[in-house]
mmCIF file of C-alpha atoms and ligand atoms in Angstrom:
data_model
loop_
_atom_site.group_PDB
_atom_site.id
_atom_site.type_symbol
_atom_site.label_atom_id
_atom_site.label_comp_id
_atom_site.label_asym_id
_atom_site.label_seq_id
_atom_site.Cartn_x
_atom_site.Cartn_y
_atom_site.Cartn_z
ATOM 1 C CA UNK A 23 -0.001 0.055 -0.070
ATOM 2 C CA UNK A 24 0.855 3.711 -0.239
ATOM 3 C CA UNK A 25 1.822 5.323 2.965
ATOM 4 C CA UNK A 26 3.282 8.577 4.169
ATOM 5 C CA UNK A 27 6.475 7.738 6.389
ATOM 6 C CA UNK A 28 9.146 9.593 8.088
ATOM 7 C CA UNK A 29 12.281 8.073 9.080
ATOM 8 C CA UNK A 30 13.615 10.871 11.187
ATOM 9 C CA UNK A 31 12.048 13.582 13.291
ATOM 10 C CA UNK A 32 11.915 16.917 11.608
ATOM 11 C CA UNK A 33 10.255 19.504 9.212
ATOM 12 C CA UNK A 34 7.728 18.788 6.337
ATOM 13 C CA UNK A 35 10.719 17.512 4.247
ATOM 14 C CA UNK A 36 11.179 14.277 6.389
ATOM 15 C CA UNK A 37 7.789 13.107 4.958
ATOM 16 C CA UNK A 38 8.139 10.217 2.295
ATOM 17 C CA UNK A 39 5.615 8.485 0.186
ATOM 18 C CA UNK A 40 6.486 5.000 0.041
ATOM 19 C CA UNK A 41 5.134 1.639 -0.864
ATOM 20 C CA UNK A 42 5.024 -0.403 2.420
ATOM 21 C CA UNK A 43 3.578 -3.906 3.055
ATOM 22 C CA UNK A 44 -0.280 -3.935 3.745
ATOM 23 C CA UNK A 45 -0.635 -4.262 7.429
ATOM 24 C CA UNK A 46 -2.419 -7.711 8.403
ATOM 25 C CA UNK A 47 -5.325 -7.819 10.803
ATOM 26 C CA UNK A 48 -4.541 -10.206 13.699
ATOM 27 C CA UNK A 49 -6.946 -11.844 15.932
ATOM 28 C CA UNK A 50 -9.828 -9.788 17.032
ATOM 29 C CA UNK A 51 -8.495 -7.105 14.344
ATOM 30 C CA UNK A 52 -9.915 -5.855 11.189
ATOM 31 C CA UNK A 53 -8.281 -4.391 7.925
ATOM 32 C CA UNK A 54 -9.720 -0.833 7.051
ATOM 33 C CA UNK A 55 -9.332 0.491 3.459
ATOM 34 C CA UNK A 56 -8.871 4.143 4.588
ATOM 35 C CA UNK A 57 -10.844 6.837 2.688
ATOM 36 C CA UNK A 58 -10.100 9.719 4.740
ATOM 37 C CA UNK A 59 -7.797 11.021 7.535
ATOM 38 C CA UNK A 60 -8.009 14.421 9.147
ATOM 39 C CA UNK A 61 -4.875 16.265 10.075
ATOM 40 C CA UNK A 62 -4.225 17.465 13.805
ATOM 41 C CA UNK A 63 -1.460 19.650 15.334
ATOM 42 C CA UNK A 64 -0.365 16.771 17.417
ATOM 43 C CA UNK A 65 0.659 15.236 14.147
ATOM 44 C CA UNK A 66 3.073 18.181 13.518
ATOM 45 C CA UNK A 67 4.472 17.665 17.148
ATOM 46 C CA UNK A 68 4.995 13.950 16.578
ATOM 47 C CA UNK A 69 6.907 14.458 13.234
ATOM 48 C CA UNK A 70 8.963 16.984 14.670
ATOM 49 C CA UNK A 71 9.673 14.704 17.928
ATOM 50 C CA UNK A 72 8.373 17.202 20.589
ATOM 51 C CA UNK A 73 5.033 15.334 21.374
ATOM 52 C CA UNK A 74 5.982 14.124 24.723
ATOM 53 C CA UNK A 75 4.635 10.832 23.659
ATOM 54 C CA UNK A 76 6.644 7.733 23.158
ATOM 55 C CA UNK A 77 7.215 7.675 19.399
ATOM 56 C CA UNK A 78 10.014 6.410 17.382
ATOM 57 C CA UNK A 79 10.648 6.611 13.503
ATOM 58 C CA UNK A 80 9.882 5.102 11.070
ATOM 59 C CA UNK A 81 6.251 6.151 11.747
ATOM 60 C CA UNK A 82 2.930 6.718 9.790
ATOM 61 C CA UNK A 83 0.879 9.584 11.257
ATOM 62 C CA UNK A 84 -2.899 9.863 11.151
ATOM 63 C CA UNK A 85 -5.119 9.835 14.268
ATOM 64 C CA UNK A 86 -8.801 10.431 12.789
ATOM 65 C CA UNK A 87 -9.641 7.773 10.105
ATOM 66 C CA UNK A 88 -12.700 6.911 8.292
ATOM 67 C CA UNK A 89 -13.009 3.889 5.876
ATOM 68 C CA UNK A 90 -14.437 0.630 5.110
ATOM 69 C CA UNK A 91 -13.665 -2.876 6.661
ATOM 70 C CA UNK A 92 -11.768 -4.738 3.721
ATOM 71 C CA UNK A 93 -11.070 -7.936 5.733
ATOM 72 C CA UNK A 94 -11.798 -9.546 9.000
ATOM 73 C CA UNK A 95 -9.188 -11.062 11.382
ATOM 74 C CA UNK A 96 -9.722 -14.430 13.199
ATOM 75 C CA UNK A 97 -12.768 -14.588 15.693
ATOM 76 C CA UNK A 98 -14.307 -11.211 14.759
ATOM 77 C CA UNK A 99 -17.980 -11.166 15.239
ATOM 78 C CA UNK A 100 -20.736 -8.464 14.844
ATOM 79 C CA UNK A 101 -18.624 -6.613 11.815
ATOM 80 C CA UNK A 102 -18.722 -7.255 8.010
ATOM 81 C CA UNK A 103 -16.384 -6.499 5.146
ATOM 82 C CA UNK A 104 -17.722 -3.231 3.662
ATOM 83 C CA UNK A 105 -19.061 -1.684 7.004
ATOM 84 C CA UNK A 106 -18.102 2.024 7.304
ATOM 85 C CA UNK A 107 -16.257 2.829 10.468
ATOM 86 C CA UNK A 108 -14.214 5.064 12.240
ATOM 87 C CA UNK A 109 -11.843 3.841 14.873
ATOM 88 C CA UNK A 110 -12.160 5.420 18.234
ATOM 89 C CA UNK A 111 -8.850 7.153 18.981
ATOM 90 C CA UNK A 112 -8.130 4.775 22.021
ATOM 91 C CA UNK A 113 -8.644 1.226 22.658
ATOM 92 C CA UNK A 114 -9.147 0.651 26.464
ATOM 93 C CA UNK A 115 -8.371 -2.027 28.746
ATOM 94 C CA UNK A 116 -11.730 -2.029 30.405
ATOM 95 C CA UNK A 117 -10.180 -3.414 33.485
ATOM 96 C CA UNK A 118 -8.219 -0.684 35.089
ATOM 97 C CA UNK A 119 -9.673 1.552 37.863
ATOM 98 C CA UNK A 120 -10.402 4.338 35.523
ATOM 99 C CA UNK A 121 -12.230 2.220 33.037
ATOM 100 C CA UNK A 122 -14.160 0.672 35.748
ATOM 101 C CA UNK A 123 -15.380 3.865 37.021
ATOM 102 C CA UNK A 124 -16.337 5.695 33.737
ATOM 103 C CA UNK A 125 -12.943 7.600 33.234
ATOM 104 C CA UNK A 126 -11.812 5.715 30.315
ATOM 105 C CA UNK A 127 -9.803 8.584 28.861
ATOM 106 C CA UNK A 128 -7.457 7.945 31.802
ATOM 107 C CA UNK A 129 -7.058 4.275 30.949
ATOM 108 C CA UNK A 130 -3.523 3.208 32.138
ATOM 109 C CA UNK A 131 -3.098 0.820 29.174
ATOM 110 C CA UNK A 132 -4.811 2.552 26.503
ATOM 111 C CA UNK A 133 -3.787 1.886 22.773
ATOM 112 C CA UNK A 134 -3.842 4.736 20.561
ATOM 113 C CA UNK A 135 -4.394 4.759 16.804
ATOM 114 C CA UNK A 136 -1.068 5.499 14.989
ATOM 115 C CA UNK A 137 0.833 4.792 18.261
ATOM 116 C CA UNK A 138 -0.294 1.234 18.882
ATOM 117 C CA UNK A 139 -1.347 0.635 15.287
ATOM 118 C CA UNK A 140 0.052 2.125 11.976
ATOM 119 C CA UNK A 141 -1.562 5.718 11.096
ATOM 120 C CA UNK A 142 -4.074 6.884 8.863
ATOM 121 C CA UNK A 143 -1.844 8.892 6.265
ATOM 122 C CA UNK A 144 -2.061 5.544 4.496
ATOM 123 C CA UNK A 145 -4.327 3.529 1.978
ATOM 124 C CA UNK A 146 -4.931 0.894 4.885
ATOM 125 C CA UNK A 147 -4.864 0.504 8.464
ATOM 126 C CA UNK A 148 -5.335 -2.747 10.836
ATOM 127 C CA UNK A 149 -6.779 -2.133 14.344
ATOM 128 C CA UNK A 150 -8.811 -4.012 16.956
ATOM 129 C CA UNK A 151 -12.505 -4.094 16.878
ATOM 130 C CA UNK A 152 -12.313 -2.406 20.199
ATOM 131 C CA UNK A 153 -11.787 0.643 18.428
ATOM 132 C CA UNK A 154 -14.747 0.511 15.902
ATOM 133 C CA UNK A 155 -17.443 2.877 15.626
ATOM 134 C CA UNK A 156 -20.069 2.982 12.917
ATOM 135 C CA UNK A 157 -20.253 6.097 10.879
ATOM 136 C CA UNK A 158 -23.786 7.442 9.881
ATOM 137 C CA UNK A 159 -24.521 7.262 6.274
ATOM 138 C CA UNK A 160 -25.644 11.046 6.324
ATOM 139 C CA UNK A 161 -22.165 12.030 7.154
ATOM 140 C CA UNK A 162 -19.735 12.156 4.168
ATOM 141 C CA UNK A 163 -16.186 10.508 4.649
ATOM 142 C CA UNK A 164 -14.118 13.749 4.963
ATOM 143 C CA UNK A 165 -16.709 15.548 7.555
ATOM 144 C CA UNK A 166 -16.866 12.219 9.327
ATOM 145 C CA UNK A 167 -13.151 12.232 9.630
ATOM 146 C CA UNK A 168 -13.299 15.769 10.882
ATOM 147 C CA UNK A 169 -15.804 15.138 13.662
ATOM 148 C CA UNK A 170 -13.987 13.086 16.275
ATOM 149 C CA UNK A 171 -11.234 14.883 17.786
ATOM 150 C CA UNK A 172 -12.729 18.287 17.498
ATOM 151 C CA UNK A 173 -16.413 17.671 18.816
ATOM 152 C CA UNK A 174 -15.375 14.684 21.112
ATOM 153 C CA UNK A 175 -12.717 17.008 22.746
ATOM 154 C CA UNK A 176 -15.222 19.993 23.028
ATOM 155 C CA UNK A 177 -17.981 17.906 24.411
ATOM 156 C CA UNK A 178 -15.565 16.470 27.032
ATOM 157 C CA UNK A 179 -14.271 19.795 28.177
ATOM 158 C CA UNK A 180 -17.497 21.941 27.758
ATOM 159 C CA UNK A 181 -19.963 19.322 29.574
ATOM 160 C CA UNK A 182 -17.967 16.688 31.294
ATOM 161 C CA UNK A 183 -15.188 18.554 32.737
ATOM 162 C CA UNK A 184 -16.392 22.156 32.520
ATOM 163 C CA UNK A 185 -20.069 21.354 33.547
ATOM 164 C CA UNK A 186 -21.458 24.156 31.372
ATOM 165 C CA UNK A 187 -25.043 24.812 32.200
ATOM 166 C CA UNK A 188 -27.827 26.638 29.990
ATOM 167 C CA UNK A 189 -27.937 30.365 30.561
ATOM 168 C CA UNK A 190 -24.115 30.424 31.587
ATOM 169 C CA UNK A 191 -21.521 32.608 29.561
ATOM 170 C CA UNK A 192 -18.559 30.651 28.232
ATOM 171 C CA UNK A 193 -15.385 32.502 26.654
ATOM 172 C CA UNK A 194 -14.148 30.267 24.044
ATOM 173 C CA UNK A 195 -10.274 30.766 22.886
ATOM 174 C CA UNK A 196 -9.314 30.765 19.238
ATOM 175 C CA UNK A 197 -12.878 30.112 17.564
ATOM 176 C CA UNK A 198 -10.904 29.403 14.066
ATOM 177 C CA UNK A 199 -9.471 26.162 15.144
ATOM 178 C CA UNK A 200 -11.127 22.854 14.857
ATOM 179 C CA UNK A 201 -11.713 22.483 18.519
ATOM 180 C CA UNK A 202 -12.808 26.097 18.872
ATOM 181 C CA UNK A 203 -15.251 26.092 16.145
ATOM 182 C CA UNK A 204 -16.654 22.584 17.620
ATOM 183 C CA UNK A 205 -17.068 24.234 20.888
ATOM 184 C CA UNK A 206 -18.967 27.265 19.641
ATOM 185 C CA UNK A 207 -21.349 24.885 17.942
ATOM 186 C CA UNK A 208 -21.955 22.755 20.819
ATOM 187 C CA UNK A 209 -22.141 25.541 23.608
ATOM 188 C CA UNK A 210 -24.745 27.322 21.365
ATOM 189 C CA UNK A 211 -27.058 24.349 21.069
ATOM 190 C CA UNK A 212 -26.721 23.800 24.813
ATOM 191 C CA UNK A 213 -28.037 27.357 25.691
ATOM 192 C CA UNK A 214 -25.183 29.027 26.686
ATOM 193 C CA UNK A 215 -24.079 32.726 25.804
ATOM 194 C CA UNK A 216 -20.970 32.206 23.579
ATOM 195 C CA UNK A 217 -18.170 34.883 23.600
ATOM 196 C CA UNK A 218 -15.286 33.967 21.294
ATOM 197 C CA UNK A 219 -11.985 35.250 20.228
ATOM 198 C CA UNK A 220 -9.666 34.805 17.211
ATOM 199 C CA UNK A 221 -6.919 36.418 15.470
ATOM 200 C CA UNK A 222 -8.792 37.854 12.606
ATOM 201 C CA UNK A 223 -12.330 39.437 11.963
ATOM 202 C CA UNK A 224 -12.927 36.809 8.964
ATOM 203 C CA UNK A 225 -12.665 34.028 11.734
ATOM 204 C CA UNK A 226 -14.852 35.902 14.124
ATOM 205 C CA UNK A 227 -17.490 36.248 11.186
ATOM 206 C CA UNK A 228 -17.321 32.637 10.378
ATOM 207 C CA UNK A 229 -17.845 31.883 14.153
ATOM 208 C CA UNK A 230 -20.900 34.148 14.348
ATOM 209 C CA UNK A 231 -22.497 32.087 11.745
ATOM 210 C CA UNK A 232 -21.948 28.954 13.947
ATOM 211 C CA UNK A 233 -23.751 30.311 16.888
ATOM 212 C CA UNK A 234 -21.304 32.876 18.657
ATOM 213 C CA UNK A 235 -23.033 35.572 20.216
ATOM 214 C CA UNK A 236 -19.973 38.068 20.719
ATOM 215 C CA UNK A 237 -16.522 38.147 19.004
ATOM 216 C CA UNK A 238 -13.258 39.539 20.306
ATOM 217 C CA UNK A 239 -10.345 40.210 17.904
ATOM 218 C CA UNK A 240 -7.418 39.340 20.195
ATOM 219 C CA UNK A 241 -4.943 40.876 18.105
ATOM 220 C CA UNK A 242 -6.520 44.430 18.052
ATOM 221 C CA UNK A 243 -8.841 44.381 21.204
ATOM 222 C CA UNK A 244 -8.034 43.837 24.925
ATOM 223 C CA UNK A 245 -9.754 40.468 25.670
ATOM 224 C CA UNK A 246 -10.423 41.065 29.392
ATOM 225 C CA UNK A 247 -11.804 44.541 29.046
ATOM 226 C CA UNK A 248 -14.172 43.390 26.226
ATOM 227 C CA UNK A 249 -15.297 40.392 28.518
ATOM 228 C CA UNK A 250 -15.973 42.536 31.263
ATOM 229 C CA UNK A 251 -17.971 45.035 28.888
ATOM 230 C CA UNK A 252 -20.041 42.116 27.537
ATOM 231 C CA UNK A 253 -20.756 40.510 31.065
ATOM 232 C CA UNK A 254 -21.430 43.651 32.944
ATOM 233 C CA UNK A 255 -18.109 43.369 34.705
ATOM 234 C CA UNK A 256 -19.221 40.078 36.247
ATOM 235 C CA UNK A 257 -16.694 37.880 34.017
ATOM 236 C CA UNK A 258 -17.620 34.517 32.396
ATOM 237 C CA UNK A 259 -18.534 31.353 34.182
ATOM 238 C CA UNK A 260 -16.464 29.016 31.904
ATOM 239 C CA UNK A 261 -13.173 29.609 29.929
ATOM 240 C CA UNK A 262 -12.651 26.939 27.151
ATOM 241 C CA UNK A 263 -8.880 27.072 26.783
ATOM 242 C CA UNK A 264 -6.601 25.038 24.368
ATOM 243 C CA UNK A 265 -3.821 27.517 23.526
ATOM 244 C CA UNK A 266 -1.684 28.151 26.692
ATOM 245 C CA UNK A 267 0.518 31.376 27.135
ATOM 246 C CA UNK A 268 -1.086 34.798 26.986
ATOM 247 C CA UNK A 269 -4.676 33.299 26.122
ATOM 248 C CA UNK A 270 -4.340 31.129 29.210
ATOM 249 C CA UNK A 271 -3.867 34.022 31.521
ATOM 250 C CA UNK A 272 -6.268 36.276 29.754
ATOM 251 C CA UNK A 273 -8.628 33.491 30.217
ATOM 252 C CA UNK A 274 -8.048 33.288 34.025
ATOM 253 C CA UNK A 275 -8.514 37.106 34.455
ATOM 254 C CA UNK A 276 -11.770 36.908 32.381
ATOM 255 C CA UNK A 277 -13.367 34.559 34.874
ATOM 256 C CA UNK A 278 -16.068 35.666 37.194
ATOM 257 C CA UNK A 279 -16.143 34.526 40.943
ATOM 258 C CA UNK A 280 -16.319 30.841 41.250
ATOM 259 C CA UNK A 281 -15.487 30.612 37.274
ATOM 260 C CA UNK A 282 -13.902 27.428 35.839
ATOM 261 C CA UNK A 283 -11.310 27.417 33.287
ATOM 262 C CA UNK A 284 -10.834 23.989 31.557
ATOM 263 C CA UNK A 285 -7.872 23.429 29.507
ATOM 264 C CA UNK A 286 -6.518 20.745 27.050
ATOM 265 C CA UNK A 287 -3.459 22.349 25.278
ATOM 266 C CA UNK A 288 -0.601 24.772 25.628
ATOM 267 C CA UNK A 289 0.844 25.186 22.124
ATOM 268 C CA UNK A 290 1.412 29.105 22.490
ATOM 269 C CA UNK A 291 3.305 28.606 25.986
ATOM 270 C CA UNK A 292 3.450 25.330 28.005
ATOM 271 C CA UNK A 293 4.680 26.923 31.305
ATOM 272 C CA UNK A 294 3.193 30.089 32.507
ATOM 273 C CA UNK A 295 3.543 32.385 35.466
ATOM 274 C CA UNK A 296 0.037 32.269 37.717
ATOM 275 C CA UNK A 297 -1.023 34.869 40.095
ATOM 276 C CA UNK A 298 -2.246 33.010 43.151
ATOM 277 C CA UNK A 299 -3.993 35.717 45.239
ATOM 278 C CA UNK A 300 -7.006 36.623 42.827
ATOM 279 C CA UNK A 301 -7.137 33.080 41.928
ATOM 280 C CA UNK A 302 -8.231 31.733 45.357
ATOM 281 C CA UNK A 303 -10.069 35.031 46.458
ATOM 282 C CA UNK A 304 -12.346 34.617 43.703
ATOM 283 C CA UNK A 305 -12.418 30.796 44.209
ATOM 284 C CA UNK A 306 -11.589 30.181 40.615
ATOM 285 C CA UNK A 307 -10.833 26.631 39.356
ATOM 286 C CA UNK A 308 -8.517 25.259 36.598
ATOM 287 C CA UNK A 309 -9.581 22.020 35.264
ATOM 288 C CA UNK A 310 -7.510 19.754 33.137
ATOM 289 C CA UNK A 311 -9.006 17.723 30.383
ATOM 290 C CA UNK A 312 -7.791 14.681 28.105
ATOM 291 C CA UNK A 313 -9.315 13.443 25.062
ATOM 292 C CA UNK A 314 -13.026 12.160 25.460
ATOM 293 C CA UNK A 315 -15.129 9.050 25.950
ATOM 294 C CA UNK A 316 -16.797 6.986 23.188
ATOM 295 C CA UNK A 317 -20.247 7.870 24.446
ATOM 296 C CA UNK A 318 -19.213 11.454 23.857
ATOM 297 C CA UNK A 319 -18.217 10.854 20.292
ATOM 298 C CA UNK A 320 -21.542 8.861 19.765
ATOM 299 C CA UNK A 321 -23.589 11.793 20.993
ATOM 300 C CA UNK A 322 -21.637 14.160 18.521
ATOM 301 C CA UNK A 323 -22.155 11.595 15.689
ATOM 302 C CA UNK A 324 -25.981 11.726 16.394
ATOM 303 C CA UNK A 325 -26.160 15.479 16.516
ATOM 304 C CA UNK A 326 -24.171 15.478 13.114
ATOM 305 C CA UNK A 327 -26.553 13.076 11.637
ATOM 306 C CA UNK A 328 -29.366 15.126 12.620
ATOM 307 C CA UNK A 329 -27.766 18.336 11.092
ATOM 308 C CA UNK A 330 -27.544 20.061 14.602
ATOM 309 C CA UNK A 331 -23.666 20.382 14.222
ATOM 310 C CA UNK A 332 -21.423 20.443 11.175
ATOM 311 C CA UNK A 333 -17.797 19.229 11.278
ATOM 312 C CA UNK A 334 -16.119 21.693 9.146
ATOM 313 C CA UNK A 335 -13.861 20.717 6.384
ATOM 314 C CA UNK A 336 -11.574 23.668 5.123
ATOM 315 C CA UNK A 337 -10.110 21.619 2.366
ATOM 316 C CA UNK A 338 -9.131 17.973 1.177
ATOM 317 C CA UNK A 339 -5.833 16.861 -0.202
ATOM 318 C CA UNK A 340 -4.994 13.768 -1.922
ATOM 319 C CA UNK A 341 -2.287 11.610 0.000
ATOM 320 C CA UNK A 342 0.342 12.492 -2.641
ATOM 321 C CA UNK A 343 -0.211 16.218 -1.562
ATOM 322 C CA UNK A 344 0.644 15.442 2.008
ATOM 323 C CA UNK A 345 3.312 17.917 2.145
ATOM 324 C CA UNK A 346 1.044 20.864 1.073
ATOM 325 C CA UNK A 347 -1.873 19.658 3.237
ATOM 326 C CA UNK A 348 0.602 19.759 6.331
ATOM 327 C CA UNK A 349 2.050 23.163 5.217
ATOM 328 C CA UNK A 350 -1.661 24.681 4.964
ATOM 329 C CA UNK A 351 -2.314 23.327 8.495
ATOM 330 C CA UNK A 352 1.007 25.064 9.848
ATOM 331 C CA UNK A 353 0.254 28.106 8.318
ATOM 332 C CA UNK A 354 -2.953 28.327 10.646
ATOM 333 C CA UNK A 355 -4.985 30.132 7.900
ATOM 334 C CA UNK A 356 -7.712 27.393 7.790
ATOM 335 C CA UNK A 357 -11.159 27.698 9.503
ATOM 336 C CA UNK A 358 -12.065 23.971 9.988
ATOM 337 C CA UNK A 359 -10.009 20.837 9.489
ATOM 338 C CA UNK A 360 -7.815 19.589 6.635
ATOM 339 C CA UNK A 361 -8.413 16.210 5.618
ATOM 340 C CA UNK A 362 -6.508 13.587 3.413
ATOM 341 C CA UNK A 363 -8.927 12.114 0.938
ATOM 342 C CA UNK A 364 -7.516 8.742 0.274
ATOM 343 C CA UNK A 365 -10.317 7.752 -1.659
ATOM 344 C CA UNK A 366 -9.178 10.182 -4.332
ATOM 345 C CA UNK A 367 -5.817 8.418 -4.699
ATOM 346 C CA UNK A 368 -7.733 5.011 -4.882
ATOM 347 C CA UNK A 369 -10.128 6.384 -7.623
ATOM 348 C CA UNK A 370 -7.164 7.885 -9.530
ATOM 349 C CA UNK A 371 -5.218 4.682 -9.471
ATOM 350 C CA UNK A 372 -8.496 2.706 -10.347
ATOM 351 C CA UNK A 373 -9.012 5.057 -13.400
ATOM 352 C CA UNK A 374 -5.388 4.712 -14.630
ATOM 353 C CA UNK A 375 -5.766 0.915 -14.388
ATOM 354 C CA UNK A 376 -8.815 0.949 -16.396
ATOM 355 C CA UNK A 377 -7.133 3.283 -19.065
ATOM 356 C CA UNK A 378 -4.093 0.924 -19.278
ATOM 357 C CA UNK A 379 -6.573 -2.074 -19.657
ATOM 358 C CA UNK A 380 -8.595 -0.293 -22.353
ATOM 359 C CA UNK A 381 -5.504 0.525 -24.078
ATOM 360 C CA UNK A 382 -4.412 -3.151 -23.858
ATOM 361 C CA UNK A 383 -7.755 -4.134 -25.054
ATOM 362 C CA UNK A 384 -7.713 -1.869 -28.122
ATOM 363 C CA UNK A 385 -4.098 -2.593 -28.836
HETATM 364 ZN ZN1 ZN B 95 -8.274 0.668 31.295
#
């Protein structure tokens, strides 16, 4: 099969498109013909060797996969060749103290797609049936690939960790990102007042179409001043934070009394100073959030099936153009997700085979 492989950590130039042996489905596993794989910023960190996950090259990236089952391994029941599936990001042990208490995202021996299997920047992927989720017919492949991490993470942060309630006000940082725009949609349909910020007026305009009530341009406006103006000096109930650095600190300062800041990332500054006095006097909370649960993704799939939320795809690229796809993401211009459309490669290859066969038949 064709796959994007890197043999050493580094920039985009370490990516190679190679022919590698097809993965084989072991007992309890299936082989998936990948049709779409969404890109994530974590892919860049993994490629550069700064992810703080135990990853060694050679490596095939790709966490968010959609495809069809091509082959069943020994002992697989309940799944058929042709079933349209997406592998849930983690396979859980089901036995550790976290799995047994409904906190599966903290499983002590979780197997991640692309870490414990090969990744989705490839034509095929083998994984355990423990990962598999069915994809609703209503969702096209690229949209389905764009759903899981953005909406699963947003649901887990807003509702399970942040305990967002109808009538509350939430500040969502960087609404132009995949998880930012997903949070705007979920918070809006949950009945919260949504204040969002972004680096450009274009991104704010797009977020308004998704249900954002008030936008703040954080490159030209003072975030805390605007939040206080919009909330009558009360501050917000919840801050949805995934950036780190300055936006983390502005988020803390935007919280009202008893406010919560829920955080899942720190790309813009992973270590920050922290003013303890106003933090405890206003009884604020900082809450960490890590990935999401299968139930949460299934709830989002159902909302997407009913058209209540829309996974945003900025652009699709064939596997051959992976370098341009990653470069586009790294420029951070996009609103929504960038998706490798592997079915385009397969269709092109089939077309070429057909032309060759037609020529042979004529000749
Ligand atoms: Zn477990």
